[in-house]
PDB file of C-alpha atoms and ligand atoms in Angstrom:
ATOM      1  CA  MET A   1     -32.218  94.296  27.177  1.00  0.00           C
ATOM      2  CA  GLU A   2     -29.411  92.824  29.194  1.00  0.00           C
ATOM      3  CA  HIS A   3     -26.039  93.705  27.698  1.00  0.00           C
ATOM      4  CA  ARG A   4     -23.559  90.924  27.374  1.00  0.00           C
ATOM      5  CA  ASN A   5     -20.615  92.808  25.894  1.00  0.00           C
ATOM      6  CA  LYS A   6     -18.556  92.328  29.045  1.00  0.00           C
ATOM      7  CA  GLU A   7     -18.748  88.566  28.799  1.00  0.00           C
ATOM      8  CA  ARG A   8     -15.788  86.483  27.610  1.00  0.00           C
ATOM      9  CA  PHE A   9     -16.325  84.206  24.630  1.00  0.00           C
ATOM     10  CA  LEU A  10     -14.745  81.415  22.668  1.00  0.00           C
ATOM     11  CA  VAL A  11     -15.708  80.510  19.097  1.00  0.00           C
ATOM     12  CA  ASP A  12     -15.406  77.074  17.544  1.00  0.00           C
ATOM     13  CA  GLN A  13     -13.608  76.348  14.256  1.00  0.00           C
ATOM     14  CA  MET A  14     -16.745  76.984  12.199  1.00  0.00           C
ATOM     15  CA  LEU A  15     -17.246  80.487  13.571  1.00  0.00           C
ATOM     16  CA  LEU A  16     -13.826  82.099  13.241  1.00  0.00           C
ATOM     17  CA  ARG A  17     -15.205  84.798  10.950  1.00  0.00           C
ATOM     18  CA  LEU A  18     -18.021  85.613  13.364  1.00  0.00           C
ATOM     19  CA  GLY A  19     -15.359  85.776  16.072  1.00  0.00           C
ATOM     20  CA  ARG A  20     -13.458  88.465  14.183  1.00  0.00           C
ATOM     21  CA  TRP A  21     -16.617  90.535  13.783  1.00  0.00           C
ATOM     22  CA  LEU A  22     -17.495  90.178  17.439  1.00  0.00           C
ATOM     23  CA  ARG A  23     -14.067  91.570  18.325  1.00  0.00           C
ATOM     24  CA  LEU A  24     -14.923  94.618  16.223  1.00  0.00           C
ATOM     25  CA  VAL A  25     -17.829  95.344  18.555  1.00  0.00           C
ATOM     26  CA  GLY A  26     -15.498  95.070  21.540  1.00  0.00           C
ATOM     27  CA  LEU A  27     -15.938  91.482  22.639  1.00  0.00           C
ATOM     28  CA  ASN A  28     -13.182  89.366  24.122  1.00  0.00           C
ATOM     29  CA  VAL A  29     -13.377  86.337  21.805  1.00  0.00           C
ATOM     30  CA  ALA A  30     -10.737  83.634  21.897  1.00  0.00           C
ATOM     31  CA  ASN A  31     -10.013  81.325  18.973  1.00  0.00           C
ATOM     32  CA  PRO A  32      -9.871  77.568  19.469  1.00  0.00           C
ATOM     33  CA  GLU A  33      -6.414  76.011  19.417  1.00  0.00           C
ATOM     34  CA  ASP A  34      -7.708  73.145  17.301  1.00  0.00           C
ATOM     35  CA  ALA A  35     -10.901  71.307  16.438  1.00  0.00           C
ATOM     36  CA  ASP A  36     -10.860  69.040  19.475  1.00  0.00           C
ATOM     37  CA  ASP A  37     -14.172  69.413  21.370  1.00  0.00           C
ATOM     38  CA  THR A  38     -12.730  68.300  24.685  1.00  0.00           C
ATOM     39  CA  LYS A  39     -10.011  70.940  24.506  1.00  0.00           C
ATOM     40  CA  LEU A  40     -12.585  73.523  23.511  1.00  0.00           C
ATOM     41  CA  LEU A  41     -14.667  72.737  26.593  1.00  0.00           C
ATOM     42  CA  GLN A  42     -11.584  72.772  28.796  1.00  0.00           C
ATOM     43  CA  LYS A  43     -10.535  76.175  27.490  1.00  0.00           C
ATOM     44  CA  ALA A  44     -14.036  77.589  27.981  1.00  0.00           C
ATOM     45  CA  ARG A  45     -14.125  76.336  31.541  1.00  0.00           C
ATOM     46  CA  LEU A  46     -10.552  77.283  32.435  1.00  0.00           C
ATOM     47  CA  GLU A  47     -10.826  80.820  31.053  1.00  0.00           C
ATOM     48  CA  ASN A  48     -14.459  81.264  32.076  1.00  0.00           C
ATOM     49  CA  ARG A  49     -15.681  81.814  28.529  1.00  0.00           C
ATOM     50  CA  THR A  50     -19.049  81.279  26.892  1.00  0.00           C
ATOM     51  CA  LEU A  51     -18.642  78.925  23.950  1.00  0.00           C
ATOM     52  CA  ILE A  52     -20.222  80.046  20.662  1.00  0.00           C
ATOM     53  CA  THR A  53     -20.856  77.114  18.355  1.00  0.00           C
ATOM     54  CA  ARG A  54     -22.941  75.958  15.397  1.00  0.00           C
ATOM     55  CA  ASP A  55     -22.597  72.346  16.471  1.00  0.00           C
ATOM     56  CA  ARG A  56     -25.755  71.091  18.147  1.00  0.00           C
ATOM     57  CA  ASN A  57     -24.005  68.109  19.715  1.00  0.00           C
ATOM     58  CA  LEU A  58     -21.312  70.299  21.168  1.00  0.00           C
ATOM     59  CA  ALA A  59     -23.964  72.633  22.607  1.00  0.00           C
ATOM     60  CA  GLU A  60     -25.610  69.616  24.237  1.00  0.00           C
ATOM     61  CA  LEU A  61     -22.267  68.541  25.631  1.00  0.00           C
ATOM     62  CA  CYS A  62     -21.746  72.036  27.075  1.00  0.00           C
ATOM     63  CA  ARG A  63     -25.079  71.819  28.838  1.00  0.00           C
ATOM     64  CA  SER A  64     -24.319  68.436  30.293  1.00  0.00           C
ATOM     65  CA  VAL A  65     -20.984  69.563  31.739  1.00  0.00           C
ATOM     66  CA  GLY A  66     -22.150  73.019  32.792  1.00  0.00           C
ATOM     67  CA  VAL A  67     -20.239  75.202  30.335  1.00  0.00           C
ATOM     68  CA  ASP A  68     -22.093  78.317  29.131  1.00  0.00           C
ATOM     69  CA  CYS A  69     -22.887  78.035  25.464  1.00  0.00           C
ATOM     70  CA  ILE A  70     -24.574  79.952  22.657  1.00  0.00           C
ATOM     71  CA  LEU A  71     -25.895  77.858  19.779  1.00  0.00           C
ATOM     72  CA  ILE A  72     -25.836  79.701  16.448  1.00  0.00           C
ATOM     73  CA  ASN A  73     -28.297  78.487  13.817  1.00  0.00           C
ATOM     74  CA  SER A  74     -27.520  80.652  10.785  1.00  0.00           C
ATOM     75  CA  ASN A  75     -24.982  80.050   8.022  1.00  0.00           C
ATOM     76  CA  GLY A  76     -24.416  83.624   6.935  1.00  0.00           C
ATOM     77  CA  LEU A  77     -22.349  86.114   8.887  1.00  0.00           C
ATOM     78  CA  HIS A  78     -25.036  88.807   8.919  1.00  0.00           C
ATOM     79  CA  ASP A  79     -27.656  86.431  10.288  1.00  0.00           C
ATOM     80  CA  GLN A  80     -25.165  85.137  12.842  1.00  0.00           C
ATOM     81  CA  MET A  81     -24.551  88.717  13.981  1.00  0.00           C
ATOM     82  CA  LYS A  82     -28.306  89.241  14.246  1.00  0.00           C
ATOM     83  CA  GLU A  83     -28.543  86.181  16.456  1.00  0.00           C
ATOM     84  CA  MET A  84     -25.901  87.688  18.721  1.00  0.00           C
ATOM     85  CA  ALA A  85     -27.806  91.001  18.783  1.00  0.00           C
ATOM     86  CA  ARG A  86     -30.973  89.184  19.820  1.00  0.00           C
ATOM     87  CA  ILE A  87     -29.244  87.793  22.896  1.00  0.00           C
ATOM     88  CA  GLY A  88     -27.973  91.194  23.975  1.00  0.00           C
ATOM     89  CA  ILE A  89     -24.762  91.952  22.075  1.00  0.00           C
ATOM     90  CA  LYS A  90     -24.549  95.578  21.008  1.00  0.00           C
ATOM     91  CA  LEU A  91     -23.570  95.805  17.338  1.00  0.00           C
ATOM     92  CA  GLN A  92     -21.523  98.959  17.573  1.00  0.00           C
ATOM     93  CA  LEU A  93     -17.906  99.407  16.556  1.00  0.00           C
ATOM     94  CA  ASN A  94     -15.853  99.425  19.721  1.00  0.00           C
ATOM     95  CA  PRO A  95     -12.083  99.136  19.299  1.00  0.00           C
ATOM     96  CA  GLN A  96     -11.001  97.043  22.269  1.00  0.00           C
ATOM     97  CA  ARG A  97      -9.714  93.827  20.739  1.00  0.00           C
ATOM     98  CA  CYS A  98      -7.401  92.947  17.882  1.00  0.00           C
ATOM     99  CA  THR A  99      -9.505  91.230  15.201  1.00  0.00           C
ATOM    100  CA  ILE A 100      -6.601  88.934  14.356  1.00  0.00           C
ATOM    101  CA  CYS A 101      -5.333  87.725  17.737  1.00  0.00           C
ATOM    102  CA  ASN A 102      -7.849  89.044  20.322  1.00  0.00           C
ATOM    103  CA  GLY A 103      -5.052  91.043  22.015  1.00  0.00           C
ATOM    104  CA  THR A 104      -5.955  94.237  23.884  1.00  0.00           C
ATOM    105  CA  LEU A 105      -5.909  97.423  21.812  1.00  0.00           C
ATOM    106  CA  MET A 106      -4.096 100.465  23.156  1.00  0.00           C
ATOM    107  CA  GLU A 107      -5.194 103.847  21.988  1.00  0.00           C
ATOM    108  CA  ALA A 108      -2.388 105.805  20.398  1.00  0.00           C
ATOM    109  CA  VAL A 109      -2.062 108.900  18.295  1.00  0.00           C
ATOM    110  CA  LYS A 110      -0.395 108.993  14.956  1.00  0.00           C
ATOM    111  CA  GLY A 111       0.900 112.353  13.907  1.00  0.00           C
ATOM    112  CA  THR A 112       3.878 114.208  12.619  1.00  0.00           C
ATOM    113  CA  ASN A 113       5.855 116.100  15.221  1.00  0.00           C
ATOM    114  CA  SER A 114       5.998 119.762  14.421  1.00  0.00           C
ATOM    115  CA  GLU A 115       8.742 122.133  15.477  1.00  0.00           C
ATOM    116  CA  ASN A 116       7.093 123.362  18.654  1.00  0.00           C
ATOM    117  CA  GLY A 117       6.727 119.829  19.925  1.00  0.00           C
ATOM    118  CA  HIS A 118       3.024 119.555  19.219  1.00  0.00           C
ATOM    119  CA  PHE A 119       1.492 117.016  16.948  1.00  0.00           C
ATOM    120  CA  SER A 120      -0.191 117.976  13.769  1.00  0.00           C
ATOM    121  CA  ASN A 121      -2.376 115.944  11.435  1.00  0.00           C
ATOM    122  CA  LEU A 122      -3.632 113.927  14.353  1.00  0.00           C
ATOM    123  CA  GLU A 123      -5.305 110.687  13.562  1.00  0.00           C
ATOM    124  CA  LYS A 124      -6.729 108.342  16.109  1.00  0.00           C
ATOM    125  CA  MET A 125      -5.277 104.881  16.012  1.00  0.00           C
ATOM    126  CA  TRP A 126      -4.978 101.749  18.060  1.00  0.00           C
ATOM    127  CA  GLU A 127      -2.176  99.288  18.491  1.00  0.00           C
ATOM    128  CA  CYS A 128      -2.538  95.654  19.499  1.00  0.00           C
ATOM    129  CA  GLU A 129      -0.509  94.987  22.647  1.00  0.00           C
ATOM    130  CA  ALA A 130       0.001  91.378  21.653  1.00  0.00           C
ATOM    131  CA  CYS A 131       0.846  91.384  17.932  1.00  0.00           C
ATOM    132  CA  GLY A 132       1.499  95.057  17.207  1.00  0.00           C
ATOM    133  CA  LYS A 133      -1.119  95.380  14.459  1.00  0.00           C
ATOM    134  CA  LEU A 134      -2.229  98.970  13.917  1.00  0.00           C
ATOM    135  CA  TYR A 135      -5.799 100.098  13.382  1.00  0.00           C
ATOM    136  CA  TRP A 136      -6.949 103.466  12.116  1.00  0.00           C
ATOM    137  CA  ALA A 137     -10.293 105.131  12.502  1.00  0.00           C
ATOM    138  CA  GLY A 138     -10.188 105.714   8.772  1.00  0.00           C
ATOM    139  CA  SER A 139     -12.344 104.704   5.872  1.00  0.00           C
ATOM    140  CA  HIS A 140     -12.071 100.994   6.618  1.00  0.00           C
ATOM    141  CA  TRP A 141     -13.771 101.335   9.985  1.00  0.00           C
ATOM    142  CA  LYS A 142     -16.395 103.686   8.541  1.00  0.00           C
ATOM    143  CA  LYS A 143     -17.392 100.882   6.229  1.00  0.00           C
ATOM    144  CA  ILE A 144     -17.570  98.435   9.108  1.00  0.00           C
ATOM    145  CA  GLU A 145     -19.778 100.843  11.064  1.00  0.00           C
ATOM    146  CA  GLU A 146     -22.105 101.068   8.080  1.00  0.00           C
ATOM    147  CA  ILE A 147     -22.316  97.305   7.814  1.00  0.00           C
ATOM    148  CA  LEU A 148     -23.045  96.997  11.550  1.00  0.00           C
ATOM    149  CA  ASP A 149     -25.765  99.653  11.250  1.00  0.00           C
ATOM    150  CA  LYS A 150     -27.355  97.791   8.361  1.00  0.00           C
ATOM    151  CA  ILE A 151     -27.278  94.497  10.214  1.00  0.00           C
ATOM    152  CA  GLY A 152     -28.766  96.198  13.279  1.00  0.00           C
ATOM    153  CA  SER A 153     -31.571  97.852  11.337  1.00  0.00           C
ATOM    154  CA  GLY A 154     -32.394  94.676   9.453  1.00  0.00           C
ATOM    155  CA  GLU A 155     -31.291  96.050   6.094  1.00  0.00           C
ATOM    156  CA  PHE A 156     -28.861  93.173   5.723  1.00  0.00           C
TER     157      PHE A 156
HETATM  158 ZN1   ZN B   1      -3.168  91.364  17.704  1.00  0.00          ZN
END
């Protein structure tokens, strides 16, 4: 299957939650500035993003003006993720994007500096370049991986 994880996306107001989950699998997903369809189309075109929407009329509008668009049919997050998987999005945790602001994540290492200058108790972490939010590869992300696995295998 063709992988689309390198593509740039934009979600509409109804799909902000899906947007956050897509960032967890490494996608570059912008949030809309407001609910204005015209602005949404402009942003998609200007930033070369594929618009993800649940609004049939908006999807039609995209087609008529030549903006790439993905029409989501499901209400629930899990089904929405499955729809994305069906069109080639890999549902695998991939820390690249801040789930809050879509900023780029920088890999960093958290640890306490020991006397000989080496780190001990190393823990992998990521910092958002834009908003400074920190992410750890701890129990929270384990849970997310499990959820993604279940969605992928059809358990959810
Ligand atoms: Zn951020």
